[in-house]
Amino acid sequence: MTPTLLSALLGVCGMFGWGLYDFLGGVLSKRMGSFVPLFWSQAVGAVSIGVVAWAAGAMAGVPTRSLLLVPLAAGLYCGGYLFFFAGFQKGDVSVVAAAMNLWAVVTMVVAFLFMGQRLSTSQTAGAFTIIVGAMLASVDWGRLRRQGFHVSLGVRETLLGACFFGLYWNVSEVISEDVGWLRTTLLVKVGVVLVLLALSVLMRRRLRPDGVQARTALTLVAMGGVEVCAVAAVNYGIAIGDAILVTPIASALSVVTIALAVVVLRDRVSAPQAVGMAMAVGGIVATAL
């Protein structure tokens, strides 16, 4: 298997992992708010990847450059998710989800301008087809026809989150090239948990949820597991390939979230959304060629 094809497949793993994570996170956020599910799922992910790293003997030997970049990466990742959830709380969910897909554009532009990464013509077309398709799939077109399109509540926060996420993956790629995907995932996850702990103190946010049922606890564990697998897969993908190829594939996560909503919650998919999902799948195929 060529590095290009393997990188594309790892991007697909990231897409499915984050799509499931966002779906579960959206369900829990309606009952618990966004901060608590984010913290505990990230903590589960940190513990999980820590066990794997310990078993693999990948706990030591981190260069100074990577140690200096880890706090930056953790801050960017936390900022991305916190702004993303802030957008969900304030604005229309469909518009916010569509705007968040722009994080892949930020990653690709930075990789192109500052890291010298390039794509073939078919890969470039495929990458932008994924992004456009994901946006089409994310928008509730029936609601937009009834209420009109308003670039207002939540959009500013979401665009800031997209910038944070886009920059994060370029920083993560540098760390992955230094220390490998496993230690990168571990270091960033631990950093994310520490940043969220610090924010909980500064913002006086409670981290202990009240009256957690067994199903909710299992959902938090599942969220942490699938999300850390998604991050590890994309870190591995950008370690052996390029962020400019892997991240647009992973950015199609909204397609997975919508598909789960259709299957589990019986949501309906409009014709433009179906076209968008088909475009995203076609774009993924094109990037691997």
PDB file of C-alpha atoms in Angstrom:
ATOM      1  CA  MET A   1       0.000   0.000   0.000  1.00  0.00           C
ATOM      2  CA  THR A   2       1.411   3.386  -1.000  1.00  0.00           C
ATOM      3  CA  PRO A   3       1.866   6.171   1.611  1.00  0.00           C
ATOM      4  CA  THR A   4      -0.684   8.293  -0.279  1.00  0.00           C
ATOM      5  CA  LEU A   5      -3.368   5.617  -0.140  1.00  0.00           C
ATOM      6  CA  LEU A   6      -2.600   4.803   3.505  1.00  0.00           C
ATOM      7  CA  SER A   7      -2.764   8.501   4.415  1.00  0.00           C
ATOM      8  CA  ALA A   8      -6.140   8.773   2.688  1.00  0.00           C
ATOM      9  CA  LEU A   9      -7.463   5.747   4.582  1.00  0.00           C
ATOM     10  CA  LEU A  10      -6.242   7.213   7.869  1.00  0.00           C
ATOM     11  CA  GLY A  11      -8.056  10.431   7.018  1.00  0.00           C
ATOM     12  CA  VAL A  12     -11.215   8.364   6.529  1.00  0.00           C
ATOM     13  CA  CYS A  13     -10.675   6.858  10.001  1.00  0.00           C
ATOM     14  CA  GLY A  14     -10.441  10.364  11.415  1.00  0.00           C
ATOM     15  CA  MET A  15     -13.619  11.334   9.579  1.00  0.00           C
ATOM     16  CA  PHE A  16     -15.607   8.444  11.062  1.00  0.00           C
ATOM     17  CA  GLY A  17     -14.147   8.905  14.550  1.00  0.00           C
ATOM     18  CA  TRP A  18     -14.872  12.626  14.759  1.00  0.00           C
ATOM     19  CA  GLY A  19     -18.264  12.210  13.140  1.00  0.00           C
ATOM     20  CA  LEU A  20     -19.285   9.760  15.846  1.00  0.00           C
ATOM     21  CA  TYR A  21     -17.687  11.920  18.552  1.00  0.00           C
ATOM     22  CA  ASP A  22     -19.613  15.013  17.473  1.00  0.00           C
ATOM     23  CA  PHE A  23     -22.859  13.045  17.264  1.00  0.00           C
ATOM     24  CA  LEU A  24     -22.485  11.662  20.793  1.00  0.00           C
ATOM     25  CA  GLY A  25     -21.230  15.006  22.079  1.00  0.00           C
ATOM     26  CA  GLY A  26     -24.241  16.778  20.606  1.00  0.00           C
ATOM     27  CA  VAL A  27     -26.613  14.367  22.350  1.00  0.00           C
ATOM     28  CA  LEU A  28     -24.906  14.804  25.739  1.00  0.00           C
ATOM     29  CA  SER A  29     -24.471  18.565  25.417  1.00  0.00           C
ATOM     30  CA  LYS A  30     -28.227  19.022  25.340  1.00  0.00           C
ATOM     31  CA  ARG A  31     -28.410  17.527  28.849  1.00  0.00           C
ATOM     32  CA  MET A  32     -25.057  18.395  30.425  1.00  0.00           C
ATOM     33  CA  GLY A  33     -23.773  21.447  28.593  1.00  0.00           C
ATOM     34  CA  SER A  34     -20.665  21.329  26.426  1.00  0.00           C
ATOM     35  CA  PHE A  35     -17.795  21.725  28.910  1.00  0.00           C
ATOM     36  CA  VAL A  36     -18.369  18.589  30.997  1.00  0.00           C
ATOM     37  CA  PRO A  37     -18.620  16.096  28.087  1.00  0.00           C
ATOM     38  CA  LEU A  38     -15.606  17.718  26.418  1.00  0.00           C
ATOM     39  CA  PHE A  39     -13.439  17.449  29.546  1.00  0.00           C
ATOM     40  CA  TRP A  40     -14.308  13.883  30.499  1.00  0.00           C
ATOM     41  CA  SER A  41     -14.100  12.522  26.971  1.00  0.00           C
ATOM     42  CA  GLN A  42     -10.677  14.134  26.546  1.00  0.00           C
ATOM     43  CA  ALA A  43      -9.569  12.726  29.909  1.00  0.00           C
ATOM     44  CA  VAL A  44     -10.640   9.218  28.851  1.00  0.00           C
ATOM     45  CA  GLY A  45      -8.727   9.672  25.607  1.00  0.00           C
ATOM     46  CA  ALA A  46      -5.600  10.804  27.456  1.00  0.00           C
ATOM     47  CA  VAL A  47      -5.684   7.782  29.766  1.00  0.00           C
ATOM     48  CA  SER A  48      -6.334   5.397  26.869  1.00  0.00           C
ATOM     49  CA  ILE A  49      -3.479   6.649  24.704  1.00  0.00           C
ATOM     50  CA  GLY A  50      -1.257   6.801  27.799  1.00  0.00           C
ATOM     51  CA  VAL A  51      -1.753   3.077  28.388  1.00  0.00           C
ATOM     52  CA  VAL A  52      -0.965   2.332  24.740  1.00  0.00           C
ATOM     53  CA  ALA A  53       2.159   4.522  24.813  1.00  0.00           C
ATOM     54  CA  TRP A  54       3.371   2.911  28.042  1.00  0.00           C
ATOM     55  CA  ALA A  55       2.856  -0.581  26.622  1.00  0.00           C
ATOM     56  CA  ALA A  56       4.726   0.406  23.455  1.00  0.00           C
ATOM     57  CA  GLY A  57       7.595   1.970  25.403  1.00  0.00           C
ATOM     58  CA  ALA A  58       7.042   5.382  23.817  1.00  0.00           C
ATOM     59  CA  MET A  59       7.057   7.539  26.934  1.00  0.00           C
ATOM     60  CA  ALA A  60      10.484   9.202  26.778  1.00  0.00           C
ATOM     61  CA  GLY A  61      12.882  10.969  24.466  1.00  0.00           C
ATOM     62  CA  VAL A  62      10.958  14.069  23.384  1.00  0.00           C
ATOM     63  CA  PRO A  63      13.020  16.795  21.644  1.00  0.00           C
ATOM     64  CA  THR A  64      12.974  20.327  23.026  1.00  0.00           C
ATOM     65  CA  ARG A  65      11.185  21.717  19.950  1.00  0.00           C
ATOM     66  CA  SER A  66       8.289  19.318  20.415  1.00  0.00           C
ATOM     67  CA  LEU A  67       8.042  20.055  24.133  1.00  0.00           C
ATOM     68  CA  LEU A  68       7.760  23.743  23.321  1.00  0.00           C
ATOM     69  CA  LEU A  69       5.137  23.125  20.626  1.00  0.00           C
ATOM     70  CA  VAL A  70       2.898  20.817  22.712  1.00  0.00           C
ATOM     71  CA  PRO A  71       1.373  23.623  24.859  1.00  0.00           C
ATOM     72  CA  LEU A  72       0.644  25.571  21.667  1.00  0.00           C
ATOM     73  CA  ALA A  73      -0.990  22.525  20.061  1.00  0.00           C
ATOM     74  CA  ALA A  74      -3.066  21.789  23.175  1.00  0.00           C
ATOM     75  CA  GLY A  75      -4.216  25.402  23.399  1.00  0.00           C
ATOM     76  CA  LEU A  76      -5.203  25.476  19.718  1.00  0.00           C
ATOM     77  CA  TYR A  77      -7.132  22.201  20.044  1.00  0.00           C
ATOM     78  CA  CYS A  78      -9.006  23.380  23.137  1.00  0.00           C
ATOM     79  CA  GLY A  79      -9.712  26.735  21.539  1.00  0.00           C
ATOM     80  CA  GLY A  80     -11.096  25.050  18.438  1.00  0.00           C
ATOM     81  CA  TYR A  81     -13.547  22.888  20.358  1.00  0.00           C
ATOM     82  CA  LEU A  82     -14.590  25.590  22.815  1.00  0.00           C
ATOM     83  CA  PHE A  83     -15.347  28.079  20.035  1.00  0.00           C
ATOM     84  CA  PHE A  84     -17.073  25.309  18.061  1.00  0.00           C
ATOM     85  CA  PHE A  85     -19.393  24.503  20.953  1.00  0.00           C
ATOM     86  CA  ALA A  86     -19.939  28.208  21.633  1.00  0.00           C
ATOM     87  CA  GLY A  87     -21.120  28.520  18.048  1.00  0.00           C
ATOM     88  CA  PHE A  88     -23.542  25.631  18.559  1.00  0.00           C
ATOM     89  CA  GLN A  89     -24.931  27.252  21.696  1.00  0.00           C
ATOM     90  CA  LYS A  90     -25.568  30.608  20.033  1.00  0.00           C
ATOM     91  CA  GLY A  91     -26.438  29.896  16.436  1.00  0.00           C
ATOM     92  CA  ASP A  92     -28.160  27.627  13.959  1.00  0.00           C
ATOM     93  CA  VAL A  93     -26.648  24.153  14.200  1.00  0.00           C
ATOM     94  CA  SER A  94     -26.676  23.483  10.468  1.00  0.00           C
ATOM     95  CA  VAL A  95     -24.938  26.741   9.581  1.00  0.00           C
ATOM     96  CA  VAL A  96     -22.375  26.295  12.362  1.00  0.00           C
ATOM     97  CA  ALA A  97     -21.543  22.769  11.218  1.00  0.00           C
ATOM     98  CA  ALA A  98     -21.097  23.969   7.645  1.00  0.00           C
ATOM     99  CA  ALA A  99     -18.840  26.851   8.675  1.00  0.00           C
ATOM    100  CA  MET A 100     -16.680  24.606  10.847  1.00  0.00           C
ATOM    101  CA  ASN A 101     -15.619  22.571   7.803  1.00  0.00           C
ATOM    102  CA  LEU A 102     -13.466  25.534   6.804  1.00  0.00           C
ATOM    103  CA  TRP A 103     -10.787  24.347   9.234  1.00  0.00           C
ATOM    104  CA  ALA A 104      -9.462  22.078   6.487  1.00  0.00           C
ATOM    105  CA  VAL A 105      -9.049  25.087   4.188  1.00  0.00           C
ATOM    106  CA  VAL A 106      -6.957  26.841   6.843  1.00  0.00           C
ATOM    107  CA  THR A 107      -4.745  23.761   7.245  1.00  0.00           C
ATOM    108  CA  MET A 108      -4.286  23.399   3.499  1.00  0.00           C
ATOM    109  CA  VAL A 109      -3.433  27.080   2.978  1.00  0.00           C
ATOM    110  CA  VAL A 110      -0.846  27.068   5.771  1.00  0.00           C
ATOM    111  CA  ALA A 111       0.645  23.801   4.504  1.00  0.00           C
ATOM    112  CA  PHE A 112       0.819  25.208   0.964  1.00  0.00           C
ATOM    113  CA  LEU A 113       2.280  28.611   1.855  1.00  0.00           C
ATOM    114  CA  PHE A 114       4.627  27.799   4.719  1.00  0.00           C
ATOM    115  CA  MET A 115       5.383  24.064   4.608  1.00  0.00           C
ATOM    116  CA  GLY A 116       5.890  23.585   0.872  1.00  0.00           C
ATOM    117  CA  GLN A 117       3.272  20.830   0.529  1.00  0.00           C
ATOM    118  CA  ARG A 118       1.592  20.261  -2.821  1.00  0.00           C
ATOM    119  CA  LEU A 119      -1.205  18.110  -4.253  1.00  0.00           C
ATOM    120  CA  SER A 120      -1.733  16.728  -7.713  1.00  0.00           C
ATOM    121  CA  THR A 121      -4.486  18.235  -9.859  1.00  0.00           C
ATOM    122  CA  SER A 122      -6.899  15.381  -9.088  1.00  0.00           C
ATOM    123  CA  GLN A 123      -6.108  15.531  -5.362  1.00  0.00           C
ATOM    124  CA  THR A 124      -6.686  19.296  -5.271  1.00  0.00           C
ATOM    125  CA  ALA A 125     -10.027  18.882  -7.017  1.00  0.00           C
ATOM    126  CA  GLY A 126     -10.921  16.020  -4.665  1.00  0.00           C
ATOM    127  CA  ALA A 127      -9.977  17.990  -1.538  1.00  0.00           C
ATOM    128  CA  PHE A 128     -12.160  20.959  -2.437  1.00  0.00           C
ATOM    129  CA  THR A 129     -14.966  18.635  -3.527  1.00  0.00           C
ATOM    130  CA  ILE A 130     -14.877  17.121  -0.026  1.00  0.00           C
ATOM    131  CA  ILE A 131     -15.086  20.533   1.615  1.00  0.00           C
ATOM    132  CA  VAL A 132     -17.909  21.812  -0.604  1.00  0.00           C
ATOM    133  CA  GLY A 133     -19.776  18.513  -0.257  1.00  0.00           C
ATOM    134  CA  ALA A 134     -19.448  18.572   3.529  1.00  0.00           C
ATOM    135  CA  MET A 135     -20.849  22.106   3.607  1.00  0.00           C
ATOM    136  CA  LEU A 136     -23.800  21.149   1.421  1.00  0.00           C
ATOM    137  CA  ALA A 137     -24.481  18.137   3.634  1.00  0.00           C
ATOM    138  CA  SER A 138     -24.312  20.198   6.821  1.00  0.00           C
ATOM    139  CA  VAL A 139     -26.924  22.819   5.959  1.00  0.00           C
ATOM    140  CA  ASP A 140     -30.599  22.342   6.815  1.00  0.00           C
ATOM    141  CA  TRP A 141     -31.930  23.647   3.502  1.00  0.00           C
ATOM    142  CA  GLY A 142     -35.577  23.399   4.490  1.00  0.00           C
ATOM    143  CA  ARG A 143     -35.018  25.685   7.466  1.00  0.00           C
ATOM    144  CA  LEU A 144     -33.013  28.121   5.368  1.00  0.00           C
ATOM    145  CA  ARG A 145     -35.869  28.367   2.856  1.00  0.00           C
ATOM    146  CA  ARG A 146     -38.321  29.096   5.661  1.00  0.00           C
ATOM    147  CA  GLN A 147     -36.210  31.466   7.750  1.00  0.00           C
ATOM    148  CA  GLY A 148     -33.569  32.769   5.350  1.00  0.00           C
ATOM    149  CA  PHE A 149     -29.789  32.736   5.740  1.00  0.00           C
ATOM    150  CA  HIS A 150     -28.477  34.886   8.567  1.00  0.00           C
ATOM    151  CA  VAL A 151     -24.742  35.252   9.107  1.00  0.00           C
ATOM    152  CA  SER A 152     -25.044  36.263  12.715  1.00  0.00           C
ATOM    153  CA  LEU A 153     -25.310  34.223  15.884  1.00  0.00           C
ATOM    154  CA  GLY A 154     -22.558  31.686  16.349  1.00  0.00           C
ATOM    155  CA  VAL A 155     -20.804  32.213  13.023  1.00  0.00           C
ATOM    156  CA  ARG A 156     -18.038  34.423  14.394  1.00  0.00           C
ATOM    157  CA  GLU A 157     -17.199  31.921  17.120  1.00  0.00           C
ATOM    158  CA  THR A 158     -17.289  29.053  14.639  1.00  0.00           C
ATOM    159  CA  LEU A 159     -14.907  30.740  12.212  1.00  0.00           C
ATOM    160  CA  LEU A 160     -12.500  31.390  15.083  1.00  0.00           C
ATOM    161  CA  GLY A 161     -12.758  27.710  16.005  1.00  0.00           C
ATOM    162  CA  ALA A 162     -12.022  26.721  12.410  1.00  0.00           C
ATOM    163  CA  CYS A 163      -8.881  28.881  12.449  1.00  0.00           C
ATOM    164  CA  PHE A 164      -7.745  27.256  15.714  1.00  0.00           C
ATOM    165  CA  PHE A 165      -8.294  23.742  14.349  1.00  0.00           C
ATOM    166  CA  GLY A 166      -6.675  24.564  11.029  1.00  0.00           C
ATOM    167  CA  LEU A 167      -3.514  25.877  12.682  1.00  0.00           C
ATOM    168  CA  TYR A 168      -3.477  22.992  15.152  1.00  0.00           C
ATOM    169  CA  TRP A 169      -2.981  20.330  12.491  1.00  0.00           C
ATOM    170  CA  ASN A 170       0.029  22.095  11.020  1.00  0.00           C
ATOM    171  CA  VAL A 171       1.620  22.273  14.467  1.00  0.00           C
ATOM    172  CA  SER A 172       0.680  18.640  15.122  1.00  0.00           C
ATOM    173  CA  GLU A 173       2.361  17.598  11.885  1.00  0.00           C
ATOM    174  CA  VAL A 174       5.644  19.177  12.981  1.00  0.00           C
ATOM    175  CA  ILE A 175       5.479  17.361  16.335  1.00  0.00           C
ATOM    176  CA  SER A 176       4.536  14.059  14.660  1.00  0.00           C
ATOM    177  CA  GLU A 177       7.556  14.263  12.384  1.00  0.00           C
ATOM    178  CA  ASP A 178       9.776  14.736  15.449  1.00  0.00           C
ATOM    179  CA  VAL A 179       8.406  12.156  17.886  1.00  0.00           C
ATOM    180  CA  GLY A 180       5.926  10.014  15.936  1.00  0.00           C
ATOM    181  CA  TRP A 181       2.152   9.833  15.969  1.00  0.00           C
ATOM    182  CA  LEU A 182       1.816   7.957  19.272  1.00  0.00           C
ATOM    183  CA  ARG A 183       3.778  10.324  21.479  1.00  0.00           C
ATOM    184  CA  THR A 184       2.251  13.319  19.703  1.00  0.00           C
ATOM    185  CA  THR A 185      -1.247  12.086  20.495  1.00  0.00           C
ATOM    186  CA  LEU A 186      -0.318  11.398  24.111  1.00  0.00           C
ATOM    187  CA  LEU A 187       1.423  14.714  24.714  1.00  0.00           C
ATOM    188  CA  VAL A 188      -1.351  16.778  23.149  1.00  0.00           C
ATOM    189  CA  LYS A 189      -4.117  14.875  24.965  1.00  0.00           C
ATOM    190  CA  VAL A 190      -2.439  15.430  28.323  1.00  0.00           C
ATOM    191  CA  GLY A 191      -1.972  19.085  27.404  1.00  0.00           C
ATOM    192  CA  VAL A 192      -5.650  19.420  26.457  1.00  0.00           C
ATOM    193  CA  VAL A 193      -6.770  17.981  29.806  1.00  0.00           C
ATOM    194  CA  LEU A 194      -4.471  20.378  31.693  1.00  0.00           C
ATOM    195  CA  VAL A 195      -5.732  23.365  29.703  1.00  0.00           C
ATOM    196  CA  LEU A 196      -9.359  22.386  30.363  1.00  0.00           C
ATOM    197  CA  LEU A 197      -8.596  21.969  34.075  1.00  0.00           C
ATOM    198  CA  ALA A 198      -7.056  25.434  34.167  1.00  0.00           C
ATOM    199  CA  LEU A 199     -10.059  26.892  32.337  1.00  0.00           C
ATOM    200  CA  SER A 200     -12.462  25.187  34.742  1.00  0.00           C
ATOM    201  CA  VAL A 201     -10.722  26.964  37.627  1.00  0.00           C
ATOM    202  CA  LEU A 202     -10.562  30.350  35.896  1.00  0.00           C
ATOM    203  CA  MET A 203     -14.156  30.157  34.634  1.00  0.00           C
ATOM    204  CA  ARG A 204     -15.473  28.416  37.757  1.00  0.00           C
ATOM    205  CA  ARG A 205     -16.928  25.574  35.752  1.00  0.00           C
ATOM    206  CA  ARG A 206     -17.977  22.395  37.531  1.00  0.00           C
ATOM    207  CA  LEU A 207     -16.434  19.247  36.128  1.00  0.00           C
ATOM    208  CA  ARG A 208     -18.449  16.774  38.159  1.00  0.00           C
ATOM    209  CA  PRO A 209     -21.783  16.036  36.471  1.00  0.00           C
ATOM    210  CA  ASP A 210     -24.801  15.489  38.694  1.00  0.00           C
ATOM    211  CA  GLY A 211     -26.666  12.193  38.675  1.00  0.00           C
ATOM    212  CA  VAL A 212     -24.725  10.491  35.900  1.00  0.00           C
ATOM    213  CA  GLN A 213     -26.366   7.256  34.785  1.00  0.00           C
ATOM    214  CA  ALA A 214     -24.433   4.204  33.649  1.00  0.00           C
ATOM    215  CA  ARG A 215     -25.434   4.796  30.027  1.00  0.00           C
ATOM    216  CA  THR A 216     -24.106   8.366  30.154  1.00  0.00           C
ATOM    217  CA  ALA A 217     -20.824   7.226  31.685  1.00  0.00           C
ATOM    218  CA  LEU A 218     -20.413   4.577  28.984  1.00  0.00           C
ATOM    219  CA  THR A 219     -21.164   7.174  26.320  1.00  0.00           C
ATOM    220  CA  LEU A 220     -18.432   9.444  27.701  1.00  0.00           C
ATOM    221  CA  VAL A 221     -15.988   6.532  27.639  1.00  0.00           C
ATOM    222  CA  ALA A 222     -16.996   5.691  24.071  1.00  0.00           C
ATOM    223  CA  MET A 223     -16.578   9.331  23.046  1.00  0.00           C
ATOM    224  CA  GLY A 224     -13.086   9.459  24.506  1.00  0.00           C
ATOM    225  CA  GLY A 225     -12.117   6.188  22.837  1.00  0.00           C
ATOM    226  CA  VAL A 226     -13.306   7.005  19.325  1.00  0.00           C
ATOM    227  CA  GLU A 227     -11.982  10.568  19.418  1.00  0.00           C
ATOM    228  CA  VAL A 228      -8.485   9.594  20.505  1.00  0.00           C
ATOM    229  CA  CYS A 229      -8.454   6.912  17.791  1.00  0.00           C
ATOM    230  CA  ALA A 230      -9.430   9.577  15.260  1.00  0.00           C
ATOM    231  CA  VAL A 231      -6.676  11.922  16.440  1.00  0.00           C
ATOM    232  CA  ALA A 232      -4.103   9.113  16.459  1.00  0.00           C
ATOM    233  CA  ALA A 233      -5.099   8.033  12.947  1.00  0.00           C
ATOM    234  CA  VAL A 234      -4.778  11.547  11.540  1.00  0.00           C
ATOM    235  CA  ASN A 235      -1.487  12.112  13.398  1.00  0.00           C
ATOM    236  CA  TYR A 236      -0.165   8.892  11.866  1.00  0.00           C
ATOM    237  CA  GLY A 237      -1.473   9.965   8.472  1.00  0.00           C
ATOM    238  CA  ILE A 238       0.290  13.334   8.553  1.00  0.00           C
ATOM    239  CA  ALA A 239       3.457  11.691   9.919  1.00  0.00           C
ATOM    240  CA  ILE A 240       3.769   9.422   6.873  1.00  0.00           C
ATOM    241  CA  GLY A 241       2.069  11.781   4.424  1.00  0.00           C
ATOM    242  CA  ASP A 242       1.029  15.437   4.317  1.00  0.00           C
ATOM    243  CA  ALA A 243      -1.550  17.432   6.252  1.00  0.00           C
ATOM    244  CA  ILE A 244      -2.640  19.039   2.988  1.00  0.00           C
ATOM    245  CA  LEU A 245      -3.977  15.605   1.897  1.00  0.00           C
ATOM    246  CA  VAL A 246      -5.187  14.030   5.153  1.00  0.00           C
ATOM    247  CA  THR A 247      -7.100  16.910   6.755  1.00  0.00           C
ATOM    248  CA  PRO A 248      -9.639  17.610   3.975  1.00  0.00           C
ATOM    249  CA  ILE A 249     -10.657  13.953   4.085  1.00  0.00           C
ATOM    250  CA  ALA A 250     -11.037  14.034   7.868  1.00  0.00           C
ATOM    251  CA  SER A 251     -13.005  17.289   7.588  1.00  0.00           C
ATOM    252  CA  ALA A 252     -15.909  15.388   6.013  1.00  0.00           C
ATOM    253  CA  LEU A 253     -16.864  14.254   9.532  1.00  0.00           C
ATOM    254  CA  SER A 254     -20.168  16.142   9.286  1.00  0.00           C
ATOM    255  CA  VAL A 255     -21.271  13.606   6.667  1.00  0.00           C
ATOM    256  CA  VAL A 256     -20.861  10.848   9.257  1.00  0.00           C
ATOM    257  CA  THR A 257     -22.667  12.882  11.925  1.00  0.00           C
ATOM    258  CA  ILE A 258     -25.615  13.483   9.610  1.00  0.00           C
ATOM    259  CA  ALA A 259     -25.742   9.829   8.541  1.00  0.00           C
ATOM    260  CA  LEU A 260     -25.899   8.794  12.211  1.00  0.00           C
ATOM    261  CA  ALA A 261     -28.669  11.313  12.833  1.00  0.00           C
ATOM    262  CA  VAL A 262     -30.630   9.807   9.949  1.00  0.00           C
ATOM    263  CA  VAL A 263     -30.174   6.223  11.178  1.00  0.00           C
ATOM    264  CA  VAL A 264     -30.483   6.762  14.930  1.00  0.00           C
ATOM    265  CA  LEU A 265     -32.657   9.874  15.280  1.00  0.00           C
ATOM    266  CA  ARG A 266     -34.689   9.352  12.088  1.00  0.00           C
ATOM    267  CA  ASP A 267     -33.723  12.758  10.722  1.00  0.00           C
ATOM    268  CA  ARG A 268     -34.471  13.400   7.065  1.00  0.00           C
ATOM    269  CA  VAL A 269     -31.883  14.270   4.425  1.00  0.00           C
ATOM    270  CA  SER A 270     -32.780  16.832   1.772  1.00  0.00           C
ATOM    271  CA  ALA A 271     -31.741  16.465  -1.865  1.00  0.00           C
ATOM    272  CA  PRO A 272     -28.882  19.031  -1.560  1.00  0.00           C
ATOM    273  CA  GLN A 273     -27.602  17.232   1.535  1.00  0.00           C
ATOM    274  CA  ALA A 274     -27.615  13.903  -0.318  1.00  0.00           C
ATOM    275  CA  VAL A 275     -25.690  15.511  -3.187  1.00  0.00           C
ATOM    276  CA  GLY A 276     -23.208  16.951  -0.685  1.00  0.00           C
ATOM    277  CA  MET A 277     -22.625  13.559   0.933  1.00  0.00           C
ATOM    278  CA  ALA A 278     -22.072  11.975  -2.481  1.00  0.00           C
ATOM    279  CA  MET A 279     -19.624  14.763  -3.389  1.00  0.00           C
ATOM    280  CA  ALA A 280     -17.672  14.188  -0.184  1.00  0.00           C
ATOM    281  CA  VAL A 281     -17.366  10.463  -0.859  1.00  0.00           C
ATOM    282  CA  GLY A 282     -16.324  11.120  -4.451  1.00  0.00           C
ATOM    283  CA  GLY A 283     -13.751  13.658  -3.302  1.00  0.00           C
ATOM    284  CA  ILE A 284     -12.255  11.145  -0.877  1.00  0.00           C
ATOM    285  CA  VAL A 285     -11.808   8.677  -3.713  1.00  0.00           C
ATOM    286  CA  ALA A 286     -10.196  11.351  -5.906  1.00  0.00           C
ATOM    287  CA  THR A 287      -7.646  12.344  -3.255  1.00  0.00           C
ATOM    288  CA  ALA A 288      -6.385   8.770  -3.016  1.00  0.00           C
ATOM    289  CA  LEU A 289      -5.675   8.494  -6.753  1.00  0.00           C
TER     290      LEU A 289
END
